[in-house]
Coordinates of C-alpha atoms and ligand atoms in Angstrom, one line a residue:
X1 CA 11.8 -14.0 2.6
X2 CA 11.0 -12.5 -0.9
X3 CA 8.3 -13.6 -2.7
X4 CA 8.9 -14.2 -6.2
X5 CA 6.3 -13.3 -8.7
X6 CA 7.0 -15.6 -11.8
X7 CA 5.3 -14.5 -15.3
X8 CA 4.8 -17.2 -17.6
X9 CA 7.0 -16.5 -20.3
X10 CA 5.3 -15.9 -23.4
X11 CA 6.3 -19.0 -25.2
X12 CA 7.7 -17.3 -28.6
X13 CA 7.9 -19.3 -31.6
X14 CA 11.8 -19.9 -32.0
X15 CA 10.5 -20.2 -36.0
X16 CA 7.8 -19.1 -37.7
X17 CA 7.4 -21.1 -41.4
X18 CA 5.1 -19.6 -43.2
X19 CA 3.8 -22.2 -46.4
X20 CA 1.8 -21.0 -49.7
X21 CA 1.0 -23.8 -51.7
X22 CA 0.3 -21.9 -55.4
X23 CA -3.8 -22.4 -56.4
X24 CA -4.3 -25.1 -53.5
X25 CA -8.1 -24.7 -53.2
X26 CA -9.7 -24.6 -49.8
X27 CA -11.4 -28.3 -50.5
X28 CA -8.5 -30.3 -51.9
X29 CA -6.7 -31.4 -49.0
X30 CA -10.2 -32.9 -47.8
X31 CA -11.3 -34.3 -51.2
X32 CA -7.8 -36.1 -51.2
X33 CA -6.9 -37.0 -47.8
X34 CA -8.3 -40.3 -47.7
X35 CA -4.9 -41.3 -49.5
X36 CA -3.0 -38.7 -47.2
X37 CA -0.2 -40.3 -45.2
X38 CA 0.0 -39.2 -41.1
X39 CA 3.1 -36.3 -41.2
X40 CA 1.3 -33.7 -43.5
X41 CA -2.0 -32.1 -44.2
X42 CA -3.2 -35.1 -41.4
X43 CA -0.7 -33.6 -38.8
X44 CA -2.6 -30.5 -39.7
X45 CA -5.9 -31.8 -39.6
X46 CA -4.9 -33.5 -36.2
X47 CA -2.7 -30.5 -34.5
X48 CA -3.6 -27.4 -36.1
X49 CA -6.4 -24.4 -36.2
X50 CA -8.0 -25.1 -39.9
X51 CA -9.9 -21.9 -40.8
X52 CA -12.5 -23.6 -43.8
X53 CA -14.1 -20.4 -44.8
X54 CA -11.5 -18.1 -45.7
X55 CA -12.0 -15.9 -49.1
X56 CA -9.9 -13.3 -50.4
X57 CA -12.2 -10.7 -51.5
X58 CA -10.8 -8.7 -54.3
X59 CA -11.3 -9.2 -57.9
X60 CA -8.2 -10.7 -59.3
X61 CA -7.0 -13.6 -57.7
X62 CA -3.9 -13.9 -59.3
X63 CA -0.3 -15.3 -57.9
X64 CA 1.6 -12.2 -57.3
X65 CA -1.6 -10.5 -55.8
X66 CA -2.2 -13.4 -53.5
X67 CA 1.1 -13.6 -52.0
X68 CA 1.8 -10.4 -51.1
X69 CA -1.7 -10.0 -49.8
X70 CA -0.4 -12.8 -47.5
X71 CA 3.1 -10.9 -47.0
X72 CA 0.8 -7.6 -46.2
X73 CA -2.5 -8.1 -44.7
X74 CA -3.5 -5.9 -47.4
X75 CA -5.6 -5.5 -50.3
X76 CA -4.2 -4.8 -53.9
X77 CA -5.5 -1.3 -54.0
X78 CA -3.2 -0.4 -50.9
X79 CA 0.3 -2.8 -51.4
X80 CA 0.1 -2.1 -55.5
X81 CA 0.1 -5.9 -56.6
X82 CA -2.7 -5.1 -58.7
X83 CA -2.1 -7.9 -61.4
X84 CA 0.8 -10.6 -62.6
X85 CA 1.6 -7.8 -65.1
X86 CA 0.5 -4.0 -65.3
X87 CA 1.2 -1.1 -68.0
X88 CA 3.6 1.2 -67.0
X89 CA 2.7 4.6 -68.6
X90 CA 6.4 6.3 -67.8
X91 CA 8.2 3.1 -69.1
X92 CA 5.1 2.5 -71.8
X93 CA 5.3 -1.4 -71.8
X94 CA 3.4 -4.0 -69.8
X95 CA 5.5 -4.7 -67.0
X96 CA 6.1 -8.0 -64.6
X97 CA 5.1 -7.2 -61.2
X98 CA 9.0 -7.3 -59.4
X99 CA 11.3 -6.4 -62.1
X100 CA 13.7 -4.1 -61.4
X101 CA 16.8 -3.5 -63.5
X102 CA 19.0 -2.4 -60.9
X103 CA 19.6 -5.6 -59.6
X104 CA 20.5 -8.5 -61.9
X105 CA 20.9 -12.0 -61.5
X106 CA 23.7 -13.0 -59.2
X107 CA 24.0 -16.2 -61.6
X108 CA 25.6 -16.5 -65.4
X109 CA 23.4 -18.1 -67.8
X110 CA 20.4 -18.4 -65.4
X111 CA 18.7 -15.7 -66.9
X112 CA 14.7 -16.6 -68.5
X113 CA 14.7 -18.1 -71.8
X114 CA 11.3 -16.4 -73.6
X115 CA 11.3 -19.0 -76.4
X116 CA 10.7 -21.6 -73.6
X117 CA 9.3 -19.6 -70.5
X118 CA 4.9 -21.3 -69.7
X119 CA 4.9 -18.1 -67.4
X120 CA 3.4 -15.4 -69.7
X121 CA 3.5 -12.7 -67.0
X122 CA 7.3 -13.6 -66.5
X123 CA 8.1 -13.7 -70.1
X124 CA 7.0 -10.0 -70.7
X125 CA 9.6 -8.8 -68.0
X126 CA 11.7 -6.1 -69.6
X127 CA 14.6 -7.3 -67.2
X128 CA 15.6 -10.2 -65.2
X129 CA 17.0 -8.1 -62.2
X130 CA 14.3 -8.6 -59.5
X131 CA 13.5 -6.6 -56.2
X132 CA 11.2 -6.1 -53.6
X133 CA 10.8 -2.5 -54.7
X134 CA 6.9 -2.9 -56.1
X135 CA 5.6 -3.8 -52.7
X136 CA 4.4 -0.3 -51.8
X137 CA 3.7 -1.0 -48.0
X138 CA 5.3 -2.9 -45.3
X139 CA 5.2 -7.3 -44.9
X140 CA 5.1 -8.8 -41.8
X141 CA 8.8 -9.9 -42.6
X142 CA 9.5 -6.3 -42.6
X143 CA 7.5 -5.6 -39.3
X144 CA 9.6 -8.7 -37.4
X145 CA 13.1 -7.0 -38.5
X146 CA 12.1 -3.6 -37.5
X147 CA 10.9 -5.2 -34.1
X148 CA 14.2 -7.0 -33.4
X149 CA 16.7 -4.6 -35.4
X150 CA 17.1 -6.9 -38.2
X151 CA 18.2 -9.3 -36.0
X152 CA 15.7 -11.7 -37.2
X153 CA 16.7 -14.0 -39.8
X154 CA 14.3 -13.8 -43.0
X155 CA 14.2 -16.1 -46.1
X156 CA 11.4 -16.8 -48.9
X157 CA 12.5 -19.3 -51.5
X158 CA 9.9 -20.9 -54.0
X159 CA 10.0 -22.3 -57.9
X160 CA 8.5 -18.6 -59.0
X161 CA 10.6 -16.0 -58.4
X162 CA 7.3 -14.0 -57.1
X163 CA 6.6 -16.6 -54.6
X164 CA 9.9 -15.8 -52.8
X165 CA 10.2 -11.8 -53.1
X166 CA 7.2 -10.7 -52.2
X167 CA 7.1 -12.9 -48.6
X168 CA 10.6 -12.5 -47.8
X169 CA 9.8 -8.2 -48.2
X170 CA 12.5 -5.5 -48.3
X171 CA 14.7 -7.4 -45.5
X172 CA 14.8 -10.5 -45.9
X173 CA 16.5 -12.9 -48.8
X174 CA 15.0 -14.2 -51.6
X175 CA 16.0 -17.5 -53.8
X176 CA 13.9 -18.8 -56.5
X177 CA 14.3 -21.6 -59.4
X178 CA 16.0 -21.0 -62.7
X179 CA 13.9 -22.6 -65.4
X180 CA 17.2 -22.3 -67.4
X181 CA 20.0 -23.3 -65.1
X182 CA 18.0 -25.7 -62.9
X183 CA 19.7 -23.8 -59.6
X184 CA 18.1 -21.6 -57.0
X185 CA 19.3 -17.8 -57.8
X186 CA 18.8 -14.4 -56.1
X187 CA 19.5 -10.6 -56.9
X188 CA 21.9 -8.3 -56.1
X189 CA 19.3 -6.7 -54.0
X190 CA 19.8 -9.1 -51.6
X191 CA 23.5 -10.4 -52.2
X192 CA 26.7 -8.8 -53.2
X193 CA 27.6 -12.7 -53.8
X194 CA 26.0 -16.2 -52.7
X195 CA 26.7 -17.6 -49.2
X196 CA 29.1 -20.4 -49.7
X197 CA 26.2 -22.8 -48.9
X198 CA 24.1 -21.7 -52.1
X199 CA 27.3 -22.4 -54.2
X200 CA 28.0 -25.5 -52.6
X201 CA 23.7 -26.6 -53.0
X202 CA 24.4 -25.9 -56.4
X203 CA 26.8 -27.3 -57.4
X204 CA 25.0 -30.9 -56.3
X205 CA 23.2 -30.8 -59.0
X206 CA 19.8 -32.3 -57.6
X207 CA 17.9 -31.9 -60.9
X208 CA 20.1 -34.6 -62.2
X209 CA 18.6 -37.3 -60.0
X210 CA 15.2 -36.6 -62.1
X211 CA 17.2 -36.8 -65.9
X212 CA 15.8 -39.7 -68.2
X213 CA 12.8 -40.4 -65.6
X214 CA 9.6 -39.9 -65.7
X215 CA 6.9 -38.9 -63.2
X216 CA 5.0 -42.0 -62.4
X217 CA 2.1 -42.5 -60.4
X218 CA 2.8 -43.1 -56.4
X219 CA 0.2 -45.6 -55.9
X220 CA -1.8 -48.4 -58.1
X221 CA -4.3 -46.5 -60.2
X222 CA -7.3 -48.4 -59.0
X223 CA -6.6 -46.3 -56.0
X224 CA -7.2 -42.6 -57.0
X225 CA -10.4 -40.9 -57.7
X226 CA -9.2 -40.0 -61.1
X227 CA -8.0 -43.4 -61.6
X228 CA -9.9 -43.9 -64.8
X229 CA -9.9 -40.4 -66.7
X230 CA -6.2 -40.0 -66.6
X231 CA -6.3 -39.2 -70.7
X232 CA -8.7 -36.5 -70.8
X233 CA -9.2 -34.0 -74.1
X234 CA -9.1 -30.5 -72.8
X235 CA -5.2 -31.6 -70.9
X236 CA -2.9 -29.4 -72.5
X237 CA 0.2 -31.7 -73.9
X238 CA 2.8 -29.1 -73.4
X239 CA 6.3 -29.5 -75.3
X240 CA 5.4 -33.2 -75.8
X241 CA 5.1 -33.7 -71.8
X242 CA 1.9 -35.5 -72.5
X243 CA -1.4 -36.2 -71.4
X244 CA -1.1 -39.4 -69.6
X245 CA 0.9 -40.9 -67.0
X246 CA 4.3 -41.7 -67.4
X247 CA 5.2 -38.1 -68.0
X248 CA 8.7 -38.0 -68.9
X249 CA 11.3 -35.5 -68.0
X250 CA 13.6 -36.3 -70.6
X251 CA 17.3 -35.9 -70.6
X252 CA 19.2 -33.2 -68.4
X253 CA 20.1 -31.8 -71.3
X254 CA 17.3 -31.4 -73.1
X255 CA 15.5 -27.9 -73.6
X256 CA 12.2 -28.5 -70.9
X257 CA 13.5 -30.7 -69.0
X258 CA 13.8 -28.2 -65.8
X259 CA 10.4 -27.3 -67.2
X260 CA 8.7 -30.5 -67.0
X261 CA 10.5 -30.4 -63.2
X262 CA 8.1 -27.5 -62.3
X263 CA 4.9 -29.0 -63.7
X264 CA 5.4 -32.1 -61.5
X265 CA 6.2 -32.9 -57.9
X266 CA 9.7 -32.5 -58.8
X267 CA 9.6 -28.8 -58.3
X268 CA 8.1 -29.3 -54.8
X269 CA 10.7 -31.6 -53.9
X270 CA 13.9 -29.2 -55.2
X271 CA 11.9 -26.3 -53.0
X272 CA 12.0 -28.4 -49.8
X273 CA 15.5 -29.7 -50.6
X274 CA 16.4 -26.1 -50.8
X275 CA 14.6 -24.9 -47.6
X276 CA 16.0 -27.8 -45.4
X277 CA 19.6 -26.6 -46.7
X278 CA 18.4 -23.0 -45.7
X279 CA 17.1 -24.2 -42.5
X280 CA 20.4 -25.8 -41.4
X281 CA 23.0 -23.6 -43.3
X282 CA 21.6 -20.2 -41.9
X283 CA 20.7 -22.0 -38.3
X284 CA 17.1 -21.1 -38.9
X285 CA 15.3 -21.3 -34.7
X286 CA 18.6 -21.5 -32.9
X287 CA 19.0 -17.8 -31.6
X288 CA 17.3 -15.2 -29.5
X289 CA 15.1 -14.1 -31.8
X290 CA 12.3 -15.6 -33.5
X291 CA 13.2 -16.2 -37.1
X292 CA 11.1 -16.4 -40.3
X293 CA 11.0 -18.9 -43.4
X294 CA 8.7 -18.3 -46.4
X295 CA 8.2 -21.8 -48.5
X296 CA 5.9 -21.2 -51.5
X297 CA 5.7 -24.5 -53.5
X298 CA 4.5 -23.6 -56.9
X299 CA 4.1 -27.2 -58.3
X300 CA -0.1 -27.3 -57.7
X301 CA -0.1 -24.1 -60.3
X302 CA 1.1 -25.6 -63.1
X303 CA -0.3 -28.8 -62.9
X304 CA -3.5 -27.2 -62.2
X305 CA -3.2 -24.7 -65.3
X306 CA -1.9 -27.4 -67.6
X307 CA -4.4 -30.7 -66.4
X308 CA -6.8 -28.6 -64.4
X309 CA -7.3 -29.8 -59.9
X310 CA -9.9 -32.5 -61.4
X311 CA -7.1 -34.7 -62.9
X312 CA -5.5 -37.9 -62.3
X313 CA -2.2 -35.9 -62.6
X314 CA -3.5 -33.2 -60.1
X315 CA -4.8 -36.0 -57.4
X316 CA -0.9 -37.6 -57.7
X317 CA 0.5 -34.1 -57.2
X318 CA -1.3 -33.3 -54.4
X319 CA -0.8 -37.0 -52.7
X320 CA 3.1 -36.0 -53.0
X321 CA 2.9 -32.4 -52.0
X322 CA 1.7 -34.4 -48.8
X323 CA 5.0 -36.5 -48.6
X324 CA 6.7 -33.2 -48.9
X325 CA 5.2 -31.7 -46.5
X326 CA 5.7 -34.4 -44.1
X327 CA 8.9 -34.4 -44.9
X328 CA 9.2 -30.5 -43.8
X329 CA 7.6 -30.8 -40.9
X330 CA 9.6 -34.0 -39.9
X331 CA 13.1 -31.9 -40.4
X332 CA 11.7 -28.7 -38.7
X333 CA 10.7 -30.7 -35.4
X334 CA 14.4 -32.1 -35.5
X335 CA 16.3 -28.7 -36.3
X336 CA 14.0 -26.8 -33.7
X337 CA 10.9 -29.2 -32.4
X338 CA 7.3 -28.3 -33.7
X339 CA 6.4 -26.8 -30.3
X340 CA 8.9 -24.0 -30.7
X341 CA 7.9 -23.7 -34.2
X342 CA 4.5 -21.9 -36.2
X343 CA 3.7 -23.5 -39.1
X344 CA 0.9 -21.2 -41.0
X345 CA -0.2 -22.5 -44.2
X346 CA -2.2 -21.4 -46.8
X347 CA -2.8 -20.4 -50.6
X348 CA -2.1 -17.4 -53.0
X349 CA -5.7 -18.3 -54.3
X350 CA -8.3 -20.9 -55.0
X351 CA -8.4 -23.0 -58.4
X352 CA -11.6 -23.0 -61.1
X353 CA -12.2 -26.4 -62.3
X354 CA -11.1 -26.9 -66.3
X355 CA -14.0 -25.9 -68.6
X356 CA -13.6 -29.5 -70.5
X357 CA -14.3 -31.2 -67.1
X358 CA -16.9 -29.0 -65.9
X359 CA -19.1 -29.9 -69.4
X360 CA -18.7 -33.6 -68.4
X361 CA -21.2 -32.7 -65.4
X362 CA -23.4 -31.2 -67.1
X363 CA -22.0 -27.2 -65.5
X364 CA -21.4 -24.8 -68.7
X365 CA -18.3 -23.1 -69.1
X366 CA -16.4 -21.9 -71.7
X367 CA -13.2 -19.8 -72.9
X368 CA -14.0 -16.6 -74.5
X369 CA -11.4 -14.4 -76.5
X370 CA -11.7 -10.5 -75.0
X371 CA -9.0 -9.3 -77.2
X372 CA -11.3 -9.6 -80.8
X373 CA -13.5 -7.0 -79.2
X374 CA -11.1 -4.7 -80.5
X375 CA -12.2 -6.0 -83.7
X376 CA -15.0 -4.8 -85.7
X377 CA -17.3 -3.8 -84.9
X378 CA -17.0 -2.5 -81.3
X379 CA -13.9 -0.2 -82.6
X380 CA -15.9 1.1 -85.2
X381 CA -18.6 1.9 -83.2
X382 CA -16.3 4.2 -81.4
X383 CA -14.2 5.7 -84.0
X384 CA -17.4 6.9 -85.5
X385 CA -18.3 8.6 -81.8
X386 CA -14.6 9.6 -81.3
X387 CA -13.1 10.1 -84.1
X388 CA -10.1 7.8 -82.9
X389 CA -9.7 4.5 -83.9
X390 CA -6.9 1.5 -82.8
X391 CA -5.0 4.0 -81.5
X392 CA -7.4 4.7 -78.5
X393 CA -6.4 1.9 -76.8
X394 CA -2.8 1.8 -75.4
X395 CA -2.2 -1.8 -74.2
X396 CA -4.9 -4.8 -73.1
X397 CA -3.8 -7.0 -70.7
X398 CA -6.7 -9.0 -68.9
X399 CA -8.4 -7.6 -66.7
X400 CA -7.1 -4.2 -67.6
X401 CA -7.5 -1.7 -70.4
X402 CA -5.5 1.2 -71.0
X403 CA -6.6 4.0 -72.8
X404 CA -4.3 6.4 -74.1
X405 CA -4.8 9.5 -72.6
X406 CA -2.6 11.7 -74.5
X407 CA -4.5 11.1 -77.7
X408 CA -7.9 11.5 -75.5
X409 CA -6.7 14.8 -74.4
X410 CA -5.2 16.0 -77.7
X411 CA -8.9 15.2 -79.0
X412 CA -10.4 17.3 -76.5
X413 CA -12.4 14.5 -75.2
X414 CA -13.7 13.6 -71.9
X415 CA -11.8 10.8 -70.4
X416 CA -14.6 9.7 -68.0
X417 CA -16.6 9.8 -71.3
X418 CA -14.8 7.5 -73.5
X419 CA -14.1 5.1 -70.5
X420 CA -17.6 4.7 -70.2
X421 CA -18.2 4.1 -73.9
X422 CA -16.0 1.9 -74.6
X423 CA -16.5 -0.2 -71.1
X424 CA -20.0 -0.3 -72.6
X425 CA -19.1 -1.8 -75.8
X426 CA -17.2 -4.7 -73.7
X427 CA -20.1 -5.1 -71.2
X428 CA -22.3 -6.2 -74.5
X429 CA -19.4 -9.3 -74.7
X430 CA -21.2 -12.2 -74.1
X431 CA -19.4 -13.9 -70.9
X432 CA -18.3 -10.2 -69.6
X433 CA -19.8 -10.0 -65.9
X434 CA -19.3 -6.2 -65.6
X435 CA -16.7 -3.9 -66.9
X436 CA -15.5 -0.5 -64.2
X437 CA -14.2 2.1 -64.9
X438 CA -11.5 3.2 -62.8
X439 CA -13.2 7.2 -62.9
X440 CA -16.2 5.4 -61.4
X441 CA -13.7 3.9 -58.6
X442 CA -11.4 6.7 -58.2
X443 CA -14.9 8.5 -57.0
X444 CA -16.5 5.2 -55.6
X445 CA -20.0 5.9 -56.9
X446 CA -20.8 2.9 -57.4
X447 CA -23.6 0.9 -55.9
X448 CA -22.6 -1.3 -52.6
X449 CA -22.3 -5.1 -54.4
X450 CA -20.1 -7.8 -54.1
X451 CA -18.2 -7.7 -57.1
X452 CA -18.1 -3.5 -57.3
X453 CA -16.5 -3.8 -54.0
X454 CA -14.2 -6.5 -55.3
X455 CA -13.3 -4.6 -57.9
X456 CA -12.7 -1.4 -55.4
X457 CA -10.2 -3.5 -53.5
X458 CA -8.3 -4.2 -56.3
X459 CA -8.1 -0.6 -57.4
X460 CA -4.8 1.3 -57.3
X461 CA -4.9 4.8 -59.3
X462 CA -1.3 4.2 -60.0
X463 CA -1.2 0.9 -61.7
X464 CA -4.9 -0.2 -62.4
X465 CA -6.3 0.2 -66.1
X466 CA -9.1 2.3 -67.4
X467 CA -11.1 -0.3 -67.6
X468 CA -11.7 -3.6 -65.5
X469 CA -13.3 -6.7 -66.9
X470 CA -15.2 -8.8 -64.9
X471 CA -16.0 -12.9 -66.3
X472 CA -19.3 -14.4 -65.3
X473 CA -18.5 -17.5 -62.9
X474 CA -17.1 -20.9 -65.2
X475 CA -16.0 -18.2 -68.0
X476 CA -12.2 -17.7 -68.5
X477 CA -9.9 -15.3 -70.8
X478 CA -8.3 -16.6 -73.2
X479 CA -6.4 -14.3 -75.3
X480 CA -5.4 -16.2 -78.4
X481 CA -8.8 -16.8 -80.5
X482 CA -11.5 -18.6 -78.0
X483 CA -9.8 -22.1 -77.7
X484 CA -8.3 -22.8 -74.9
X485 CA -4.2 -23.0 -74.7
X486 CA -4.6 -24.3 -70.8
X487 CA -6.9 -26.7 -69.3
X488 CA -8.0 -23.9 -66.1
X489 CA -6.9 -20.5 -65.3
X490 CA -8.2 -18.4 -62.5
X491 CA -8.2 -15.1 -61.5
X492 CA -11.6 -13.9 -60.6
X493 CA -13.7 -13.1 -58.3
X494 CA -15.9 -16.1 -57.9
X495 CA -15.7 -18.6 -54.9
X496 CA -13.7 -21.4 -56.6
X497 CA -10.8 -18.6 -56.9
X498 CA -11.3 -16.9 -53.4
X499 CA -11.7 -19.7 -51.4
X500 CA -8.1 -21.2 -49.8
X501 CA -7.2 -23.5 -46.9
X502 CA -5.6 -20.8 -43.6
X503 CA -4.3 -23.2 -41.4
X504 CA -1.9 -22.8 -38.3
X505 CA 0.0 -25.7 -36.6
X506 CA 3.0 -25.8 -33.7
X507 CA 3.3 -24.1 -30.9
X508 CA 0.6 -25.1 -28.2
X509 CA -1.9 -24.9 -30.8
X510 CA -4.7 -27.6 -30.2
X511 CA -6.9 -29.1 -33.2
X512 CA -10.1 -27.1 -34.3
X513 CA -11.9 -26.4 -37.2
X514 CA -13.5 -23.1 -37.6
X515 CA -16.0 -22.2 -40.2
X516 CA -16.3 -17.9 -39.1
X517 CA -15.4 -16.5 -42.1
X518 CA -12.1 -14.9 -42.3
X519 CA -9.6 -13.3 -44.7
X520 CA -6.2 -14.5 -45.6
X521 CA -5.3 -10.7 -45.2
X522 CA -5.9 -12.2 -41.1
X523 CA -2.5 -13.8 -41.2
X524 CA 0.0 -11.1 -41.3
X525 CA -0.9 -8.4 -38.5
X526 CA -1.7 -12.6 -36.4
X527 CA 2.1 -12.7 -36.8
X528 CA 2.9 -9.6 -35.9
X529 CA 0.8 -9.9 -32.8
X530 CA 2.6 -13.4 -31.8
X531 CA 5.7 -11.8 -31.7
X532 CA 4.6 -8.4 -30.3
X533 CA 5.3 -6.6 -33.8
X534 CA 3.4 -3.8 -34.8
X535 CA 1.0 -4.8 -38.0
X536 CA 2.3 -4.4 -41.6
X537 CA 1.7 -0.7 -42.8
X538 CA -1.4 -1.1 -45.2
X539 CA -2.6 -4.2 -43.5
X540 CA -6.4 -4.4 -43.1
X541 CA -6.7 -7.6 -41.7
X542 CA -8.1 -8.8 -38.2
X543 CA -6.1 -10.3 -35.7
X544 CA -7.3 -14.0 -35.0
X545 CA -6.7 -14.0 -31.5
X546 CA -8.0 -17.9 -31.0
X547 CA -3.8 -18.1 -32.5
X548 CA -2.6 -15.2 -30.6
X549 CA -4.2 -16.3 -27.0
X550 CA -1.9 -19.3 -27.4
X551 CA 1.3 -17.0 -27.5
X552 CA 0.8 -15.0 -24.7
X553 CA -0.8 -17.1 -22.1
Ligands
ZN601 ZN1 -0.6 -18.7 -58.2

């Protein structure tokens, strides 16, 4: 007789599906859940691990930043994401964080339109080839295809083109919306040509189904919170989309329309159409090996940027972005069942509430224009001390100076000298929190606070400016003259732009809500450990292993 010692396999997700959900704030799936259906954030809430305290705790909490942070387990100063857009001193522009000119477009007329493009940071791209290339250390995409000799299947698709790249890593495939043609695209860095399936998605059409509508509200207005400030001053009307419910799309046609898509639940929608079709086309949790999808759904940005998270339009996005999510999870237990699936969902960063609203309480706030210091008298000030005017200054782009350091050095000046100078000058800004300079980080002699150390992790000698700016809390950049052109943007350090939901679901997970503080840096090397990967390369996250316990029992 042999005795058989049986190991409990380690029960593997089949599928890991990994959701951002672009400035969701840590609070707003509570604040709105009372209208919540049962298959989304409540499935969640009901069947998943909810961490309620996680920050990210570097200084600018920014899109590109965010995600590849949750693609990395790392901190800006190590993976390079240091902003949406950066100087490049070799190429001297401002660059968009995953251009890349060596691979272009895989689609005709699908390239971005800059007379129409919202996205600032996308607009300034000198190219619209995009690659993975920027990401200077490893994702945990990467880490699961080393592990299983790229025998893992990895996608990322989203609205934003950044949203896709940086999860999917250097391995896997990207897709991402064109604003112009209204179809998902991808690069040559990841296709030669288009899977028949992406041609055939296509050529559907799906944006059509949204031509000469409007986006309406989903329930009776006497049900929402923001039921009765739905017209509210500081809204941005942009293009003529309007303040106030209905918002229409206008005709298919018509020069915004797949525009007005992406600041409405539409864009949501056309992201989970085109991961389903991913799902089933590519056979997504049907092999050997545990296989990875990336879902950012960008439509909470926009809407947040143009009617700020305290908005009747806001509340109506997030009450569908529910539906769609219950939607997801619905197909994903069909194609593969929830139990063989981890479902990890979380934020690219939080969301500051609009200036305009915040004055209706009684809280201060205000927009403040950082580009007229440059103006008299500051720049005076310092070409009198210098003996360089304008042309000391080589390119602003919030939060970052850049100093030109060839005309410093032809001077004979002191670099750390005039970084200090003229981060003084900016300092005496009213609204200005604290300006660094990056001499003062390169040699970390700085006192041991919250927002130097924030500022430290967002450091990278490379790609950081001279000089960081710093807002006080409830005080945003604006750099047209002082009046706002959005209704909220974020990007600091402050909690309301830290603060995201990390929650995983599937598996054998059982409901809990923990309130240990965490990092959303956490996720990636938790991944890794489920499926026995080594951690991304410049991770600095810690393994949660309440999640990983559950894997290998
Ligand atoms: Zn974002």
């Amino acid at each position: 007789m042999t005795s058989t010692l049986i190991f409990a396999q380690a029960p593997k997700p089949k599928l890991i599906v990994q959701i951002t959900v672009d400035q969701l704030r840590g609070d707003l799936p509570d604040k709105f859940m009372n209208n919540m259906g049962d298959g989304g954030f409540r499935y969640l809430k009901k069947q998943g691990v909810w961490y309620k305290n996680a920050n990210y705790d570097y200084s600018n909490t920014e899109t590109v930043v965010g995600h590849t942070t949750l693609a990395t387990g790392a901190n800006p100063s190590i993976h390079g994401m240091v902003s949406n857009v950066w100087y490049d001193r070799d190429k001297k522009r401002l660059v968009y964080n995953i251009e890349d000119k060596r691979y272009h477009i895989l689609s005709e007329n699908a390239d971005i339109d800059d007379t129409t493009e919202v996205d600032a940071s996308q607009a300034l791209a000198g190219t619209d080839g995009r690659s993975p290339a920027n990401i200077l250390v490893s994702t945990f995409s990467d880490e699961l295809s080393l592990f299983t000799n790229a025998k893992s299947k990895i996608f990322g698709v989203s609205v934003k083109d950044r949203g896709a790249v940086t999860l999917a890593g250097h391995n896997g495939k990207a897709f991402w919306f064109s604003k112009t043609s209204g179809e998902f695209i991808s690069s040559s860095f990841y296709y030669k040509k288009y899977p028949k399936w992406v041609e055939k998605f296509n050529t559907q059409k799906l944006t059509e189904r949204y031509s000469n509508k409007p986006w309406t509200l989903m329930y009776d207005k006497s049900k929402y919170m923001f039921g009765d400030s739905d017209d509210n001053a500081w809204e941005e009307d942009y293009a003529g989309y309007g303040r106030v419910f209905p918002h229409k799309y206008g005709n298919k046609n018509s020069k915004y329309f797949n525009h007005f898509l992406t600041f409405s639940p539409a864009g949501d929608e056309l992201t989970l159409d085109f991961a389903k079709a991913i799902m089933k086309e590519e056979k997504l949790g049907q092999g050997e090996h545990t296989d990875y999808l990336a879902i950012s759904f960008s439509s909470t940005d926009y809407v947040g940027h143009i009617f700020g998270p305290s908005s009747l339009e806001a509340e109506d996005n997030i009450l569908r972005l529910d539906k769609t999510l219950a939607s997801l999870f619905k197909y994903i237990d069909k194609k593969v069942g929830l139990e063989n699936t981890l479902i990890v969902l979380s934020a690219d960063h939080g969301a500051p509430e609009a200036p305009g609203y915040l004055a209706t309480l009684g809280i201060e706030a205000k927009w403040i224009a950082p580009l007229k210091w440059n103006k008299k008298p500051s720049l005076k000030r310092l070409e009198k001390k210098f003996g360089v005017g304008q042309e000391l200054i080589e390119a602003f782009f919030p939060p970052y100076i850049y100093l030109n350091h060839k005309v410093i050095a032809k001077k004979g000046l002191d670099l750390a000298t005039v970084q200090k100078a003229v981060a003084k000058e900016i300092m005496d800004i009213n609204g200005i929190a604290l300006t660094v300079t990056s001499t003062e980080l390169r040699n970390n002699t700085l006192p041991n606070t919250y927002l130097y150390n924030a500022a430290l992790r967002n450091f990278n000698a490379k790609r950081s400016g001279d000089i960081l700016i710093l807002f006080e809390p409830h005080c945003f950049a604006n750099d047209m003259d002082g009046g706002a052109v959005m209704a909220s943007n974020h990007g600091g350090p402050w909690r309301y732009d830290t603060f995201v939901p990390v929650i995983f679901a599937g598996g054998q997970l059982k409901a809990k809500q923990v309130f240990t503080p965490i990092r959303p840096n956490d996720i990636a090397p938790t991944l890794s450990a489920i499926v026995n990967a080594k951690a991304p390369s410049g991770s600095s996250g810690q393994i949660l292993t309440h999640i990983v316990d559950t894997f290998h029992k």
